[in-house]
Short mmCIF file of C-alpha atoms and ligand atoms in Angstrom, two decimals:
data_model
loop_
_atom_site.label_atom_id
_atom_site.label_comp_id
_atom_site.label_asym_id
_atom_site.label_seq_id
_atom_site.Cartn_x
_atom_site.Cartn_y
_atom_site.Cartn_z
CA MET E 1 0.00 0.00 0.00
CA VAL E 2 1.31 3.46 -0.91
CA LYS E 3 2.05 5.39 2.27
CA PRO E 4 0.46 8.79 2.94
CA PHE E 5 2.62 11.53 1.45
CA VAL E 6 5.30 13.17 3.59
CA PRO E 7 7.32 15.90 1.88
CA GLN E 8 11.11 15.65 1.86
CA LEU E 9 11.45 19.38 1.85
CA VAL E 10 9.08 22.22 2.80
CA TYR E 11 9.29 25.86 1.74
CA ILE E 12 7.28 28.44 3.64
CA GLU E 13 6.54 31.86 2.19
CA PRO E 14 6.77 34.51 4.94
CA ARG E 15 3.26 35.78 4.22
CA ALA E 16 1.89 32.31 4.87
CA LEU E 17 2.82 32.77 8.51
CA GLU E 18 0.24 35.57 8.75
CA TYR E 19 -2.44 32.88 8.58
CA PRO E 20 -3.19 30.35 11.35
CA LEU E 21 -2.89 27.43 8.95
CA GLY E 22 0.58 28.60 7.87
CA VAL E 23 1.79 28.61 11.46
CA LYS E 24 0.14 25.26 12.14
CA LEU E 25 1.83 23.65 9.15
CA ARG E 26 5.24 25.10 10.03
CA ASP E 27 4.95 23.66 13.56
CA LYS E 28 3.70 20.37 12.25
CA PHE E 29 6.58 19.89 9.82
CA LYS E 30 9.06 20.97 12.45
CA ASP E 31 7.71 18.31 14.80
CA MET E 32 7.88 15.75 12.02
CA GLY E 33 11.54 16.59 11.48
CA VAL E 34 11.04 17.68 7.84
CA GLU E 35 13.60 20.15 6.48
CA ILE E 36 12.02 23.63 6.24
CA ARG E 37 13.34 26.51 4.13
CA GLU E 38 12.03 30.04 3.96
CA THR E 39 11.37 31.72 0.64
CA THR E 40 9.88 35.08 -0.30
CA SER E 41 7.90 33.66 -3.19
CA HIS E 42 7.36 30.24 -4.67
CA ASN E 43 9.08 31.45 -7.83
CA GLN E 44 12.23 31.55 -5.78
CA VAL E 45 12.13 27.86 -5.07
CA ARG E 46 15.29 27.21 -6.98
CA ASN E 47 18.30 25.05 -6.42
CA LEU E 48 16.30 22.02 -5.55
CA PRO E 49 18.64 19.17 -4.71
CA GLY E 50 19.57 17.03 -7.73
CA ASP E 51 22.38 16.84 -10.28
CA ASN E 52 20.22 17.11 -13.36
CA ASP E 53 16.68 17.94 -14.53
CA PHE E 54 15.58 14.36 -14.11
CA GLN E 55 16.55 14.28 -10.43
CA LYS E 56 15.33 17.82 -9.79
CA TYR E 57 11.96 16.87 -11.19
CA ARG E 58 11.76 14.01 -8.71
CA THR E 59 12.81 16.22 -5.79
CA ALA E 60 10.22 18.80 -6.79
CA LYS E 61 7.49 16.17 -6.73
CA SER E 62 8.24 15.59 -3.05
CA THR E 63 8.61 19.26 -2.16
CA LEU E 64 5.76 21.18 -0.57
CA VAL E 65 5.47 24.96 -0.72
CA VAL E 66 3.20 26.52 1.89
CA GLY E 67 1.97 29.75 0.35
CA VAL E 68 -0.77 32.32 -0.16
CA ARG E 69 -3.10 32.23 -3.14
CA LYS E 70 -2.98 35.67 -4.73
CA THR E 71 -5.35 35.21 -7.67
CA LEU E 72 -8.84 34.79 -6.31
CA LYS E 73 -10.43 34.76 -9.71
CA PHE E 74 -11.49 31.17 -10.37
CA ASP E 75 -11.07 29.43 -13.69
CA THR E 76 -14.06 27.75 -15.25
CA SER E 77 -14.09 23.97 -15.11
CA LYS E 78 -16.23 22.37 -17.77
CA PRO E 79 -17.67 19.81 -18.10
CA SER E 80 -17.67 18.66 -14.48
CA ALA E 81 -18.32 21.95 -12.63
CA GLU E 82 -18.79 25.70 -13.04
CA TYR E 83 -15.55 26.74 -11.34
CA ALA E 84 -12.19 25.38 -10.27
CA ILE E 85 -11.53 26.22 -6.63
CA PRO E 86 -7.80 26.64 -5.97
CA PHE E 87 -6.62 25.04 -2.72
CA ALA E 88 -3.47 23.41 -4.02
CA THR E 89 -1.41 22.83 -7.15
CA GLY E 90 0.88 19.97 -8.12
CA CYS E 91 0.95 16.33 -7.11
CA MET E 92 3.33 13.77 -5.66
CA GLY E 93 2.11 11.05 -8.02
CA HIS E 94 4.11 9.98 -11.05
CA CYS E 95 1.47 9.17 -13.63
CA HIS E 96 3.27 9.20 -16.95
CA TYR E 97 0.42 10.73 -18.86
CA CYS E 98 -0.41 13.46 -16.28
CA TYR E 99 -1.35 16.82 -17.83
CA LEU E 100 0.23 18.65 -14.90
CA GLN E 101 3.61 17.89 -16.44
CA THR E 102 2.88 20.40 -19.15
CA THR E 103 0.76 22.87 -17.22
CA MET E 104 3.19 23.16 -14.29
CA GLY E 105 6.20 23.38 -16.61
CA SER E 106 9.41 24.00 -14.73
CA LYS E 107 7.70 24.22 -11.33
CA PRO E 108 6.37 20.76 -10.61
CA TYR E 109 6.51 21.09 -6.84
CA ILE E 110 3.35 20.96 -4.75
CA ARG E 111 1.82 24.11 -3.34
CA THR E 112 -0.82 24.39 -0.68
CA TYR E 113 -2.57 27.69 0.05
CA VAL E 114 -3.23 28.76 3.60
CA ASN E 115 -5.58 31.72 2.97
CA THR E 116 -8.54 29.40 2.81
CA GLU E 117 -11.00 31.91 4.30
CA GLU E 118 -10.26 34.31 1.43
CA ILE E 119 -10.78 31.49 -1.04
CA PHE E 120 -14.12 30.64 0.59
CA ASP E 121 -15.14 34.32 0.43
CA ALA E 122 -14.42 34.37 -3.28
CA ALA E 123 -16.50 31.19 -3.69
CA GLU E 124 -19.33 32.91 -1.84
CA GLN E 125 -19.36 35.70 -4.44
CA TYR E 126 -19.55 33.21 -7.30
CA MET E 127 -22.44 31.43 -5.58
CA LYS E 128 -24.30 34.71 -5.05
CA GLU E 129 -24.02 35.59 -8.73
CA ARG E 130 -25.70 32.36 -9.78
CA ALA E 131 -28.19 31.89 -6.92
CA PRO E 132 -30.73 30.36 -6.71
CA GLU E 133 -28.97 28.08 -9.22
CA GLU E 134 -26.51 25.67 -7.67
CA THR E 135 -22.82 26.34 -8.30
CA ARG E 136 -20.42 23.43 -8.50
CA PHE E 137 -16.77 23.83 -7.55
CA GLU E 138 -14.10 21.38 -8.66
CA ALA E 139 -11.20 21.13 -6.20
CA SER E 140 -8.88 18.87 -8.14
CA CYS E 141 -8.19 20.67 -11.41
CA THR E 142 -4.57 21.41 -10.63
CA SER E 143 -3.68 18.80 -8.03
CA ASP E 144 -4.72 15.58 -6.39
CA ILE E 145 -5.87 17.38 -3.30
CA VAL E 146 -6.83 14.28 -1.30
CA GLY E 147 -3.22 13.12 -1.56
CA ILE E 148 -2.00 15.99 0.63
CA ASP E 149 -5.09 16.64 2.71
CA HIS E 150 -4.11 14.35 5.60
CA LEU E 151 -1.46 17.04 6.25
CA THR E 152 -3.49 20.22 5.73
CA HIS E 153 -7.18 19.31 6.27
CA THR E 154 -8.07 22.11 3.86
CA LEU E 155 -10.34 19.86 1.88
CA LYS E 156 -12.07 18.74 5.04
CA HIS E 157 -12.85 22.37 5.89
CA ALA E 158 -14.06 22.96 2.36
CA ILE E 159 -16.39 19.96 2.55
CA GLU E 160 -17.90 21.34 5.74
CA TYR E 161 -18.03 24.86 4.33
CA PHE E 162 -20.03 23.72 1.30
CA GLY E 163 -22.12 21.52 3.60
CA ARG E 164 -23.28 24.71 5.31
CA SER E 165 -23.79 26.61 2.04
CA GLU E 166 -27.17 27.03 0.45
CA HIS E 167 -26.26 26.81 -3.22
CA GLY E 168 -22.75 25.38 -3.36
CA GLN E 169 -21.52 21.93 -4.24
CA LEU E 170 -18.01 20.58 -4.08
CA ARG E 171 -16.42 17.82 -6.10
CA PHE E 172 -12.96 16.42 -6.49
CA VAL E 173 -11.26 13.30 -7.69
CA THR E 174 -8.37 11.28 -6.34
CA LYS E 175 -6.10 8.35 -6.99
CA PHE E 176 -5.22 8.09 -3.31
CA ALA E 177 -6.82 5.96 -0.62
CA HIS E 178 -5.93 8.10 2.42
CA VAL E 179 -9.43 9.27 3.16
CA ASP E 180 -9.95 8.38 6.81
CA HIS E 181 -9.83 11.92 8.15
CA LEU E 182 -12.57 12.95 5.69
CA LEU E 183 -15.07 10.32 6.79
CA ASP E 184 -16.52 12.29 9.68
CA ALA E 185 -16.71 15.62 7.83
CA ASP E 186 -20.20 17.09 7.94
CA HIS E 187 -20.75 17.06 4.17
CA LYS E 188 -24.58 17.19 4.14
CA GLY E 189 -24.53 15.43 0.79
CA ARG E 190 -23.11 18.52 -0.94
CA THR E 191 -19.77 16.96 -1.89
CA ARG E 192 -19.37 14.37 -4.59
CA PHE E 193 -16.35 12.28 -3.73
CA ARG E 194 -14.87 10.74 -6.88
CA PHE E 195 -12.13 8.23 -7.43
CA SER E 196 -10.12 7.98 -10.58
CA ILE E 197 -9.93 4.33 -11.52
CA ASN E 198 -8.28 2.35 -14.23
CA ASP E 199 -7.61 -1.24 -15.15
CA ASP E 200 -4.70 -3.16 -13.65
CA TYR E 201 -2.47 -2.74 -16.70
CA VAL E 202 -2.69 1.07 -16.74
CA ILE E 203 -2.22 1.40 -12.97
CA LYS E 204 0.73 -0.98 -13.02
CA TYR E 205 2.63 0.61 -15.90
CA PHE E 206 1.62 4.26 -15.88
CA GLU E 207 0.55 5.32 -12.38
CA PRO E 208 3.53 4.88 -10.03
CA GLY E 209 3.28 6.56 -6.67
CA THR E 210 -0.53 6.32 -6.44
CA SER E 211 -2.79 3.92 -4.51
CA ARG E 212 -3.56 0.61 -6.24
CA LEU E 213 -7.06 -0.18 -7.52
CA LYS E 214 -7.88 -2.46 -4.58
CA ASP E 215 -7.01 0.32 -2.11
CA ARG E 216 -8.96 2.96 -4.04
CA ILE E 217 -12.01 0.69 -4.07
CA GLU E 218 -11.66 0.02 -0.34
CA ALA E 219 -11.50 3.77 0.24
CA ALA E 220 -14.55 4.29 -1.99
CA VAL E 221 -16.50 1.82 0.14
CA LYS E 222 -15.62 3.78 3.29
CA VAL E 223 -16.65 7.01 1.57
CA ALA E 224 -19.97 5.47 0.51
CA GLU E 225 -20.56 4.28 4.06
CA ALA E 226 -19.92 7.81 5.28
CA GLY E 227 -22.90 8.85 3.15
CA TYR E 228 -21.08 10.87 0.49
CA PRO E 229 -22.47 10.91 -3.04
CA LEU E 230 -19.88 8.85 -4.91
CA GLY E 231 -18.50 8.93 -8.42
CA PHE E 232 -15.82 7.37 -10.58
CA ILE E 233 -13.76 8.85 -13.33
CA VAL E 234 -12.43 6.21 -15.64
CA ALA E 235 -9.41 8.00 -17.02
CA PRO E 236 -7.45 7.87 -19.09
CA ILE E 237 -9.11 5.08 -21.01
CA TYR E 238 -6.11 3.60 -22.75
CA LEU E 239 -6.27 0.98 -25.47
CA HIS E 240 -3.69 -1.68 -24.70
CA GLU E 241 -3.63 -5.35 -25.49
CA GLY E 242 -6.49 -6.88 -23.49
CA TRP E 243 -8.30 -3.64 -22.59
CA GLN E 244 -11.64 -5.17 -23.57
CA GLN E 245 -11.21 -7.55 -20.63
CA GLY E 246 -9.30 -5.21 -18.30
CA TYR E 247 -11.96 -2.52 -17.99
CA PRO E 248 -14.93 -4.86 -17.43
CA GLU E 249 -12.83 -6.68 -14.81
CA MET E 250 -12.18 -3.39 -13.04
CA LEU E 251 -15.92 -2.71 -13.01
CA GLU E 252 -16.61 -6.20 -11.68
CA HIS E 253 -14.33 -5.54 -8.70
CA LEU E 254 -16.18 -2.32 -8.08
CA GLU E 255 -19.58 -3.92 -8.34
CA ALA E 256 -18.64 -6.67 -5.89
CA ALA E 257 -17.30 -4.22 -3.30
CA LEU E 258 -19.78 -1.34 -3.24
CA PRO E 259 -22.72 -1.38 -0.83
CA ALA E 260 -26.16 -1.44 -2.47
CA HIS E 261 -27.14 2.08 -1.42
CA ALA E 262 -24.04 3.57 -3.09
CA LYS E 263 -24.98 2.10 -6.45
CA LYS E 264 -28.19 4.13 -6.55
CA ASN E 265 -26.61 7.54 -6.85
CA LEU E 266 -23.41 6.79 -8.69
CA THR E 267 -21.86 8.84 -11.46
CA PHE E 268 -19.28 7.85 -14.04
CA GLU E 269 -17.16 10.14 -16.19
CA LEU E 270 -15.28 8.58 -19.07
CA ILE E 271 -12.19 10.23 -20.51
CA GLN E 272 -10.15 8.69 -23.30
CA HIS E 273 -6.40 9.04 -23.36
CA ARG E 274 -5.16 12.05 -25.30
CA PHE E 275 -1.92 13.94 -25.68
CA THR E 276 -0.57 17.07 -27.30
CA LYS E 277 2.77 17.45 -29.02
CA PRO E 278 4.24 19.55 -26.17
CA ALA E 279 3.00 16.96 -23.63
CA LYS E 280 4.66 14.17 -25.58
CA ARG E 281 8.02 15.95 -25.39
CA VAL E 282 7.71 16.46 -21.62
CA ILE E 283 6.62 12.86 -20.98
CA GLN E 284 9.57 11.53 -22.95
CA LYS E 285 11.91 13.72 -20.92
CA ASN E 286 10.45 12.94 -17.47
CA TYR E 287 9.67 9.26 -18.04
CA PRO E 288 12.06 8.15 -20.80
CA MET E 289 11.42 4.44 -20.19
CA SER E 290 7.65 4.72 -20.34
CA LYS E 291 5.86 2.34 -22.66
CA LEU E 292 2.99 4.80 -23.05
CA GLU E 293 2.05 4.77 -26.73
CA LEU E 294 2.24 8.30 -28.16
CA ASP E 295 2.21 7.76 -31.90
CA GLU E 296 0.44 10.63 -33.66
CA ASN E 297 -0.10 8.49 -36.76
CA LYS E 298 -2.34 6.10 -34.92
CA ARG E 299 -4.56 8.84 -33.52
CA LYS E 300 -7.13 11.33 -34.68
CA TYR E 301 -6.18 15.00 -34.48
CA LYS E 302 -8.64 17.24 -32.70
CA TRP E 303 -8.29 21.03 -32.84
CA GLY E 304 -7.86 22.54 -29.40
CA ARG E 305 -7.70 25.80 -27.53
CA TYR E 306 -4.77 28.14 -28.16
CA GLY E 307 -4.04 26.30 -31.39
CA ILE E 308 -2.66 23.27 -29.56
CA GLY E 309 -4.51 20.30 -30.91
CA LYS E 310 -4.69 16.97 -29.20
CA TYR E 311 -4.42 13.42 -30.38
CA VAL E 312 -7.36 11.24 -29.41
CA TYR E 313 -8.46 7.78 -30.56
CA GLN E 314 -9.96 7.19 -33.99
CA ASN E 315 -13.75 7.41 -34.29
CA GLU E 316 -14.22 3.63 -34.50
CA GLU E 317 -12.06 3.16 -31.41
CA GLN E 318 -14.10 5.75 -29.53
CA GLU E 319 -17.27 3.91 -30.48
CA GLU E 320 -15.76 0.68 -29.22
CA ILE E 321 -14.81 2.32 -25.91
CA LYS E 322 -18.36 3.55 -25.44
CA ASP E 323 -19.67 0.18 -26.38
CA VAL E 324 -17.42 -1.95 -24.15
CA ILE E 325 -17.19 0.30 -21.08
CA GLY E 326 -20.51 2.14 -21.36
CA SER E 327 -22.56 -1.01 -21.80
CA THR E 328 -20.76 -2.78 -18.92
CA ILE E 329 -21.51 0.17 -16.66
CA TYR E 330 -25.19 0.16 -17.57
CA LYS E 331 -25.38 -3.59 -17.11
CA MET E 332 -23.63 -3.64 -13.73
CA PHE E 333 -24.88 -0.32 -12.36
CA PRO E 334 -28.30 0.19 -13.95
CA GLN E 335 -29.11 3.07 -11.61
CA SER E 336 -25.93 5.00 -12.29
CA ARG E 337 -25.44 7.90 -14.66
CA ILE E 338 -22.65 8.37 -17.19
CA GLU E 339 -22.12 12.13 -17.11
CA TYR E 340 -19.99 12.37 -20.24
CA PHE E 341 -17.49 10.67 -22.49
CA THR E 342 -14.76 12.86 -23.88
FE1 SF4 L 401 -1.34 13.66 -12.11
FE2 SF4 L 401 -3.48 12.69 -10.80
FE3 SF4 L 401 -1.35 11.14 -11.23
FE4 SF4 L 401 -1.21 13.16 -9.53
S1 SF4 L 401 -2.48 11.34 -9.31
S2 SF4 L 401 0.34 12.60 -11.08
S3 SF4 L 401 -2.52 14.70 -10.54
S4 SF4 L 401 -2.71 12.02 -12.81
#
């Protein structure tokens, strides 16, 4: 079982110490014996230990920066929510295909923001604008927030904050099984707790540093028993030899483990594997031994934002994915809802 994340190195921005959570985290890491360095801004996190980019990248992935979120304008987050709520960025996982490799560029370390009250206030404004419509906030657009939350409990506070709200809903997704501290949060059914799942082949070869399927399913059962609305994101759906068996098998494990009440209000989101040309270059640099197939010639080109197109599966392959995975879901979980396939 993958152990809960402990950073090797912590940077604390001085302004973070103006907030109670900043002080709490500094004391916590001190007690844990983690090396702490001060920095005036996260952009100054330079000279990470390591002889070359490859090693520095790995050090960064186990470095935590405790900072203050300056931009309180939220990005939109289609199709799963109206807004992305920024509590953290970066991730300690090493999924070869992860889009954070390109979006975080040369700063792949993890950041957690301690000005949570200001972030909640901003969320409040967004909710007011849309009321009485519900507003959904996605907390895992730029990180796997559950993976660090046993240290910060920011997500736990957010769950309770949205539990008290009139028109807000929270959602996030994780590949980590360290959920115990979230089980007694007073969520009032306003948080959808999702797990990202994949078949054994994909987890084994492309998702090092994350919890295994069995552990994610065990965690999902606990979450269901704690009364949270539950969901699964099957992503990235990756066509490898034997995928037509691998994905139904994954769903069988899920079906056997979940309590009956959880199957009534279950959502699935299906996302096929895709890559861009810049992402391919970064993946090949960070994970040179990866067997992830990134051959443009085998894919269909789809125009994207900012002129950066992505390579997705061919139309017939997409139809087959919907057929194999979609029909298994409907067969095994007839009361569930597939929210989208993209
Ligand atoms: Fe990226 Fe999620 Fe893997 Fe973390 S767990 S490396 S965010 S894909």
